[in-house]
XYZ file of C-alpha atoms in Angstrom:
558
model
C 94.664 -11.350 3.185
C 92.639 -11.625 0.075
C 93.530 -10.219 -3.115
C 90.041 -9.685 -5.589
C 90.469 -8.500 -8.812
C 86.708 -6.845 -10.316
C 86.004 -6.209 -13.892
C 83.866 -2.617 -13.775
C 81.457 -3.507 -17.256
C 79.135 -1.237 -15.780
C 78.788 -0.787 -12.458
C 79.350 -2.434 -8.785
C 78.771 -1.332 -5.600
C 81.505 -2.939 -3.076
C 80.457 -3.431 0.527
C 82.260 -4.476 3.449
C 81.677 -7.984 4.352
C 78.299 -8.986 6.102
C 76.953 -5.058 5.263
C 74.509 -3.874 6.217
C 75.787 -6.533 9.086
C 78.926 -5.513 11.248
C 82.107 -6.887 9.348
C 84.472 -9.071 10.900
C 87.481 -9.232 13.064
C 90.742 -9.253 11.510
C 90.334 -9.017 8.114
C 92.293 -7.890 5.216
C 91.254 -7.963 1.640
C 92.918 -5.315 -1.095
C 89.948 -4.932 -4.135
C 91.328 -4.003 -7.501
C 88.753 -2.670 -9.857
C 89.511 -1.942 -13.237
C 87.685 -1.017 -16.840
C 88.824 0.399 -19.885
C 87.761 4.103 -19.267
C 87.739 7.084 -17.061
C 86.558 5.047 -13.234
C 84.790 6.740 -10.063
C 84.013 5.712 -6.946
C 81.546 7.297 -4.252
C 81.050 5.901 -0.984
C 77.584 5.485 0.073
C 77.473 4.234 3.565
C 80.985 4.640 6.134
C 80.849 3.346 9.542
C 83.787 1.956 10.543
C 85.560 1.759 14.483
C 87.060 5.333 15.407
C 90.454 6.550 15.712
C 92.526 6.452 18.883
C 95.321 8.877 19.279
C 94.861 8.999 15.721
C 95.714 6.277 14.723
C 93.422 3.880 12.513
C 92.499 0.465 13.595
C 90.123 -0.695 11.163
C 90.545 1.248 7.710
C 89.987 1.700 3.836
C 92.660 3.048 1.523
C 91.523 3.914 -1.871
C 94.337 4.580 -4.443
C 93.619 5.900 -7.624
C 96.276 7.230 -10.247
C 95.622 11.017 -9.835
C 96.340 11.269 -6.208
C 98.131 9.842 -3.100
C 96.127 7.078 -1.151
C 93.843 8.390 1.329
C 93.196 6.269 4.659
C 89.813 6.252 5.924
C 88.580 5.272 9.436
C 85.773 6.646 12.042
C 82.052 8.045 11.107
C 81.448 9.856 7.972
C 78.118 11.560 7.561
C 76.115 12.187 3.994
C 77.667 15.878 3.984
C 81.113 14.234 4.711
C 80.520 11.386 1.734
C 79.939 14.360 -0.918
C 83.443 15.502 -0.266
C 84.786 12.400 -1.139
C 85.171 11.898 -5.080
C 87.757 9.758 -6.378
C 88.130 9.263 -9.986
C 90.975 6.921 -12.047
C 91.819 8.524 -15.834
C 93.935 5.044 -15.912
C 90.862 3.071 -15.223
C 92.366 1.416 -12.076
C 91.343 1.772 -8.575
C 92.580 0.231 -5.510
C 90.850 -0.540 -2.048
C 92.358 -1.724 0.755
C 90.287 -3.120 3.623
C 91.681 -3.924 6.773
C 90.329 -4.703 10.540
C 92.294 -5.582 14.086
C 90.658 -8.152 16.489
C 88.569 -5.797 18.414
C 85.651 -3.000 17.650
C 83.025 -3.845 14.684
C 80.932 -1.612 13.040
C 78.342 -2.043 9.792
C 81.560 -1.361 7.574
C 80.987 0.620 4.108
C 78.964 0.860 0.809
C 80.732 2.045 -2.612
C 79.585 2.288 -6.160
C 81.922 1.754 -8.886
C 80.457 2.931 -12.594
C 81.399 3.885 -16.232
C 79.081 6.585 -17.954
C 79.843 6.216 -21.949
C 78.337 9.579 -22.916
C 75.875 7.726 -25.511
C 74.721 6.293 -21.815
C 73.706 9.208 -20.343
C 73.200 11.982 -23.071
C 72.172 11.337 -26.776
C 69.898 13.014 -29.743
C 67.159 10.960 -31.313
C 65.486 12.106 -34.860
C 63.625 8.860 -35.118
C 59.817 9.014 -35.673
C 59.713 6.442 -32.308
C 62.200 5.157 -29.824
C 63.165 4.407 -25.981
C 65.185 6.304 -23.596
C 66.317 4.680 -20.074
C 67.992 5.972 -17.305
C 71.832 4.320 -17.557
C 72.107 0.653 -17.467
C 68.272 -0.081 -16.878
C 66.967 -2.155 -15.150
C 69.668 -1.991 -12.612
C 70.159 0.818 -10.383
C 71.485 3.534 -12.064
C 74.670 5.477 -10.866
C 74.960 8.489 -8.545
C 75.854 12.118 -9.423
C 74.506 12.093 -13.174
C 73.499 14.498 -15.170
C 71.852 13.184 -18.657
C 70.618 15.094 -21.295
C 68.028 13.001 -23.983
C 66.893 15.497 -26.560
C 64.443 14.321 -29.279
C 64.362 16.264 -32.139
C 61.603 15.638 -35.357
C 60.701 17.999 -38.124
C 58.655 20.766 -37.571
C 55.231 19.484 -38.655
C 55.488 16.884 -35.659
C 54.629 16.925 -31.988
C 55.946 13.964 -29.627
C 53.898 11.648 -27.616
C 56.243 10.212 -24.794
C 54.857 7.859 -22.275
C 56.787 6.560 -18.959
C 56.132 2.871 -18.595
C 58.201 2.772 -15.743
C 59.832 5.243 -13.391
C 61.584 4.155 -9.874
C 63.393 6.956 -7.498
C 64.278 4.398 -4.556
C 63.107 6.309 -1.999
C 60.957 9.067 -3.769
C 61.612 13.194 -2.996
C 58.241 14.752 -2.583
C 60.600 18.338 -2.990
C 61.870 17.026 -6.200
C 65.367 17.729 -5.723
C 67.147 14.794 -4.987
C 66.459 12.088 -8.606
C 64.230 13.164 -10.875
C 63.470 13.373 -14.073
C 62.285 16.547 -15.728
C 60.565 16.696 -19.372
C 60.478 20.298 -21.286
C 58.891 21.105 -24.908
C 61.983 23.404 -26.737
C 60.056 26.143 -28.714
C 61.059 27.643 -31.412
C 61.756 31.006 -29.557
C 64.690 28.941 -27.400
C 61.782 29.166 -24.717
C 60.942 26.179 -22.789
C 57.503 24.784 -21.603
C 57.483 22.698 -18.855
C 55.582 19.452 -18.818
C 56.508 18.258 -14.936
C 59.329 17.149 -12.886
C 59.021 13.747 -11.845
C 60.054 11.883 -8.573
C 58.309 9.503 -7.044
C 59.351 6.359 -5.708
C 57.167 4.215 -8.668
C 55.418 5.802 -11.532
C 54.395 4.434 -14.873
C 51.534 4.711 -17.411
C 51.942 8.697 -17.451
C 51.829 10.049 -21.153
C 52.987 13.478 -21.835
C 52.339 15.403 -25.378
C 55.047 17.496 -26.611
C 53.931 21.586 -27.397
C 56.621 21.670 -30.396
C 59.059 19.502 -32.269
C 61.622 19.394 -29.774
C 61.408 17.276 -26.131
C 64.020 17.403 -23.776
C 64.695 14.656 -20.679
C 66.582 15.602 -18.228
C 67.904 13.229 -15.947
C 69.634 13.996 -12.555
C 70.747 11.256 -9.693
C 72.399 12.531 -6.526
C 75.235 10.915 -4.152
C 72.782 8.358 -2.352
C 70.297 5.548 -2.778
C 69.857 4.861 -5.881
C 66.436 2.654 -7.687
C 66.097 1.071 -10.965
C 65.250 4.332 -13.109
C 62.947 4.818 -16.008
C 62.248 3.537 -19.250
C 60.195 5.839 -21.721
C 58.616 4.982 -25.106
C 58.000 8.069 -27.888
C 56.308 8.729 -30.829
C 56.274 11.545 -33.481
C 53.065 12.487 -34.441
C 52.523 14.484 -37.490
C 49.792 17.445 -36.798
C 46.965 17.677 -38.290
C 46.631 19.596 -41.962
C 44.096 21.286 -43.844
C 41.260 18.603 -44.009
C 38.096 18.734 -46.889
C 35.393 16.756 -46.645
C 32.887 17.030 -49.781
C 30.949 13.418 -50.270
C 27.832 12.970 -48.888
C 28.056 12.143 -45.333
C 30.849 10.676 -43.649
C 32.768 10.916 -39.597
C 35.399 13.304 -38.442
C 37.751 13.243 -35.639
C 40.735 15.244 -33.872
C 44.109 13.901 -34.312
C 45.156 10.247 -32.757
C 41.415 10.027 -30.963
C 39.911 7.749 -28.927
C 44.136 8.878 -27.811
C 44.229 12.013 -26.509
C 45.041 15.286 -29.102
C 48.139 16.627 -29.510
C 49.335 20.192 -27.763
C 49.826 23.560 -30.333
C 48.141 22.920 -33.164
C 45.453 24.203 -34.956
C 43.363 21.569 -37.096
C 40.890 23.487 -40.201
C 38.207 21.561 -41.352
C 35.282 21.802 -44.116
C 32.201 19.712 -44.436
C 30.791 19.740 -48.055
C 29.822 21.984 -50.851
C 27.889 25.499 -51.214
C 24.974 24.518 -52.977
C 22.147 26.157 -51.879
C 20.191 23.063 -52.626
C 21.489 21.098 -50.127
C 21.750 21.448 -45.963
C 24.281 19.873 -44.375
C 24.390 18.841 -40.590
C 27.539 17.978 -38.126
C 26.513 15.989 -35.512
C 29.181 15.702 -32.533
C 29.458 12.636 -30.200
C 32.044 12.964 -28.042
C 33.687 16.069 -26.975
C 36.458 16.194 -24.556
C 38.816 19.102 -24.101
C 40.699 21.021 -22.112
C 39.300 24.095 -20.397
C 38.574 25.681 -17.027
C 36.580 23.832 -15.637
C 34.882 20.084 -16.279
C 31.651 21.406 -17.673
C 30.692 21.977 -21.581
C 31.293 25.602 -22.408
C 30.757 28.434 -25.247
C 31.989 30.999 -26.504
C 34.422 33.866 -24.507
C 34.849 31.520 -22.305
C 36.596 28.912 -24.010
C 40.103 30.246 -23.912
C 42.142 26.960 -23.897
C 41.809 24.473 -26.404
C 38.249 25.024 -28.383
C 36.473 24.444 -31.569
C 35.061 26.844 -33.674
C 32.133 26.275 -36.382
C 31.488 28.744 -38.930
C 27.875 28.500 -40.294
C 25.744 30.273 -42.791
C 24.550 31.852 -39.848
C 26.493 31.515 -37.443
C 30.007 31.524 -35.770
C 29.947 29.197 -32.694
C 32.745 28.612 -30.423
C 32.823 25.576 -28.031
C 35.003 23.395 -25.225
C 34.874 21.857 -22.223
C 33.451 18.256 -21.647
C 30.438 16.873 -22.920
C 28.793 13.817 -21.702
C 27.516 11.248 -24.253
C 24.258 10.476 -21.929
C 23.253 13.686 -23.078
C 21.570 14.899 -25.719
C 23.653 14.723 -29.039
C 24.936 18.129 -30.393
C 24.060 19.556 -33.491
C 25.186 22.016 -36.013
C 23.107 23.485 -39.256
C 23.656 24.990 -42.475
C 20.929 25.909 -45.132
C 24.300 26.403 -47.632
C 25.474 23.171 -47.807
C 28.955 24.055 -45.891
C 30.085 24.716 -42.905
C 33.779 24.982 -41.727
C 35.536 24.099 -38.485
C 38.882 24.623 -36.500
C 40.386 23.239 -33.578
C 43.391 25.193 -31.699
C 45.118 23.552 -28.487
C 47.593 25.570 -26.741
C 50.546 24.571 -25.337
C 50.034 22.312 -22.545
C 47.170 20.061 -21.385
C 45.152 17.534 -23.720
C 42.277 15.626 -23.600
C 40.520 12.773 -24.847
C 39.388 15.108 -28.559
C 36.388 15.062 -30.215
C 34.512 12.668 -32.772
C 31.195 13.211 -34.928
C 30.023 12.823 -38.406
C 28.004 14.792 -40.884
C 25.502 14.657 -43.340
C 24.071 16.583 -46.720
C 20.789 16.214 -47.593
C 18.771 17.954 -50.808
C 16.820 20.627 -49.476
C 13.145 19.137 -51.012
C 13.881 15.572 -48.451
C 14.375 17.665 -46.166
C 11.396 18.832 -43.449
C 11.312 22.055 -41.995
C 8.930 20.996 -39.395
C 10.895 20.604 -36.406
C 9.162 17.407 -34.422
C 9.569 17.272 -30.601
C 12.880 16.273 -29.190
C 13.965 14.212 -26.159
C 16.900 14.812 -23.985
C 17.990 12.176 -22.120
C 19.758 12.582 -18.387
C 20.615 10.149 -15.238
C 17.729 10.817 -13.178
C 15.116 11.455 -15.734
C 14.048 12.705 -19.258
C 12.906 16.112 -20.939
C 10.714 16.427 -24.139
C 10.286 19.921 -25.565
C 7.192 19.949 -27.510
C 6.363 22.684 -30.108
C 2.915 22.805 -30.417
C 2.523 26.038 -28.552
C -0.516 26.094 -25.366
C -1.252 28.163 -22.443
C -0.158 26.731 -19.207
C -2.760 25.218 -17.964
C -3.383 22.946 -21.080
C 0.867 22.115 -21.398
C 0.458 21.092 -18.097
C -2.789 18.243 -19.003
C -0.571 17.635 -21.774
C 2.461 16.506 -19.740
C -0.261 14.204 -17.464
C -1.644 12.716 -20.118
C 1.971 11.406 -20.998
C 2.871 9.971 -17.763
C 4.820 13.030 -16.802
C 4.479 16.788 -16.041
C 5.717 20.073 -16.553
C 9.457 20.611 -15.666
C 10.764 21.291 -12.524
C 14.020 23.090 -11.583
C 15.113 22.188 -7.911
C 18.731 22.560 -8.358
C 21.377 24.699 -10.618
C 22.327 21.616 -12.039
C 19.018 21.077 -13.191
C 18.778 24.456 -14.985
C 22.261 23.868 -16.250
C 20.638 20.920 -18.111
C 18.044 22.923 -19.261
C 20.077 25.554 -20.938
C 21.580 23.029 -22.544
C 18.784 21.510 -23.973
C 17.008 24.964 -25.373
C 20.875 26.040 -27.008
C 20.946 22.341 -29.209
C 17.740 23.045 -30.093
C 18.444 26.858 -31.294
C 21.348 25.445 -33.125
C 19.153 22.048 -34.913
C 18.326 23.726 -38.307
C 15.103 22.916 -38.785
C 14.042 22.225 -34.674
C 15.393 26.069 -34.182
C 12.968 27.534 -31.450
C 9.982 29.385 -33.180
C 9.323 30.752 -30.144
C 11.192 33.459 -27.527
C 9.589 31.734 -24.615
C 8.939 27.905 -23.081
C 6.207 26.928 -19.955
C 7.764 25.338 -16.953
C 6.141 24.405 -13.904
C 6.016 27.315 -11.818
C 3.224 29.271 -10.437
C 2.145 30.622 -8.081
C -1.410 30.229 -8.660
C -2.762 29.275 -5.458
C -1.918 32.651 -3.819
C 0.569 35.983 -4.928
C 3.913 35.640 -4.992
C 3.879 31.512 -3.238
C 5.637 30.210 -6.432
C 5.761 26.740 -6.835
C 5.946 23.900 -8.635
C 3.147 22.278 -10.860
C 3.521 19.240 -8.102
C 3.406 21.489 -4.856
C 6.609 21.719 -4.105
C 7.915 25.583 -3.112
C 10.945 27.139 -4.904
C 14.346 26.303 -3.419
C 16.467 27.250 -6.926
C 15.306 30.338 -8.611
C 16.594 31.673 -11.612
C 14.461 34.836 -12.279
C 15.895 37.590 -14.645
C 17.645 40.281 -12.143
C 17.338 43.100 -14.458
C 19.553 45.122 -17.426
C 22.448 46.519 -14.729
C 23.109 48.777 -17.088
C 19.325 50.398 -16.640
C 19.512 50.003 -12.543
C 18.127 47.144 -13.067
C 14.699 47.711 -14.807
C 12.547 45.151 -15.949
C 13.269 42.622 -12.426
C 11.225 39.621 -12.785
C 9.146 38.626 -11.123
C 6.883 41.667 -11.912
C 3.290 40.671 -11.468
C 1.779 43.697 -9.307
C -1.400 40.820 -8.209
C -3.512 42.883 -10.947
C -1.882 41.121 -13.790
C -2.510 37.782 -13.886
C 1.095 37.383 -14.458
C 1.033 33.415 -12.261
C 3.076 30.990 -14.144
C 6.640 30.909 -14.981
C 8.658 30.452 -18.575
C 11.907 30.533 -19.282
C 12.789 33.533 -21.958
C 15.983 34.992 -23.504
C 14.533 37.970 -25.000
C 13.523 41.493 -22.192
C 12.356 44.479 -22.944
C 15.015 47.514 -22.333
C 13.675 51.240 -21.302
C 13.169 52.888 -24.468
C 15.141 50.323 -26.403
C 13.062 47.596 -27.280
C 13.717 44.238 -26.644
C 17.828 42.660 -25.956
C 19.001 39.058 -25.820
C 20.645 37.526 -23.021
C 23.393 35.168 -22.498
C 21.167 32.767 -21.499
C 17.698 31.855 -20.478
C 15.871 33.648 -17.242
C 12.323 32.947 -15.504
C 10.037 35.510 -16.310
C 6.451 35.324 -14.542
C 3.753 35.592 -17.365
C -0.329 35.477 -18.220
C -1.030 31.828 -18.025
C -2.991 32.494 -20.782
C -0.691 32.878 -23.495
C 0.338 29.972 -25.642
C 4.098 28.892 -26.009
C 6.081 25.598 -26.495
C 6.484 23.715 -23.680
C 8.791 21.180 -21.708
C 7.724 17.989 -20.146
C 9.476 15.846 -17.565
C 9.303 12.108 -17.514
C 10.526 9.541 -14.427
C 13.093 7.260 -16.674
C 10.259 4.290 -16.552
C 7.612 6.511 -18.630
C 9.647 6.851 -21.339
C 8.720 3.777 -23.513
C 5.194 5.030 -23.392
C 6.124 8.563 -24.449
C 8.396 7.124 -27.816
C 5.568 4.101 -28.597
C 2.730 6.808 -28.570
C 4.258 9.108 -31.037
C 5.261 6.539 -33.083
C 1.767 4.948 -33.179
C 0.361 8.373 -33.521
C 1.176 7.991 -37.402
C 4.448 10.519 -37.141
C 5.989 10.304 -40.830
C 9.569 9.117 -41.013
C 10.181 11.724 -43.517
C 9.453 14.091 -41.117
C 11.845 13.239 -38.417
C 14.998 13.957 -38.412
C 17.606 10.785 -39.051
C 20.383 10.822 -36.084
C 17.174 11.347 -33.653
C 14.959 8.892 -35.230
C 17.907 6.414 -34.538
C 17.500 6.918 -30.894
C 14.481 6.282 -30.584
C 13.641 3.997 -32.805
C 16.872 1.562 -30.373
C 14.940 2.751 -27.576
C 12.166 1.156 -28.190
C 14.397 -1.835 -29.826
C 15.895 -2.428 -25.726
C 12.292 -2.044 -24.177
């Protein structure tokens, strides 16, 4: 018979001839496997001729320095194979394979490998590096429990990118071969970033919640894949950032990449000087929140921005699409403070924006009309108060109509539009209410939009629940001529005066009341609006620069 010597440098798969096809008759060979360290061997498939009268006619015999030789024949299932663990402390294993001249089967497959400590367990403290499964890109061995720790200074977070991951068959239960990634917190607790066990995975990014990240790799007995390859980079958390120049840009850490977990960033803009006003404008807001939409106030509980001006404190979070109007904050003291906080897990792109300071003597206190762009139409806030009929006529003359609210999405856009105006300093709302296109002029209670469409969506004020829903709208009894619909935030409280609500609601009102109003235009109508406003001789000094740029750009492109 044959005798083959095989040096094991990393790993070897030992197979019967023709495997997985049937092995030949009358075959005899001894395989001598050797290395310079401990050498384990694991059978992963075994199907030989069964024994007859307790005699093995086809067999393999495994000999190590730690036990007597063991002769095997017949068939072994997965559970039986898992109990057959062999290891040679001297680094030499002999495998004899013998067959007779009759019955044949598919044979055997075994994996023989060496694992050094540095192949499986490491502690890394460099600011960037890589972590791989043992023997990557070749197949990793079975029965591994590897621990890789990345430990950086406290003021760093770790961004880990899974460039490639392959676990042969994959396992949705994640109980066989898997990678588990956790952040180790200062108090010893762990933050779980996920267990990855798919057949193939790539380009997944994970941000740690602390300066220490633990990557655990586990493999079971069977079917090894190529394993994994990950890259990591240490990123310094933000420090207090002071911006005291007259203008500039700001952004979250790592923008336009994802920001980091578990950080608090403090920003200050401008300098306290009553001779200046300061504007803060956001171009992008993309923060983790409970919903995809843009949120404000107490609903922001995960990652959020908090802005403090001389007038108020505002918390914002969620995602704000760039197609919408820009978000402005304004302070008459020339100073704005901003903080950004992220929780332990889950990041997004973050935020970016700009600020500018202007001497009050050059900063107009006059609010001009503002346009808000949406995918289907555009809205214009007209500040000059008019009665409902004149307001509608003004919109019609410019190719539009008073705005109609056909569904909840339209109402959400309107809420955001009015909120932006209320924050924009010199463009703050001068009136508590704004005309929209709703009315019941044709017959009492038959509310419809200015173009005749009946109401399908409604947002009437439901009254004050703490006062048995008093002042519920609409409230016209048919005698007070409250036949037109406005949006407002302030409503009367019984015996208490007036009180603001948390958003704008509908209210029926006498049509002769003078309010600002909102016109709605289809996309193709906007050029007319802009050209008319520019041609009317509006002074550039009376336009707030960020909006002016948007309008100029639109005219140049039409």
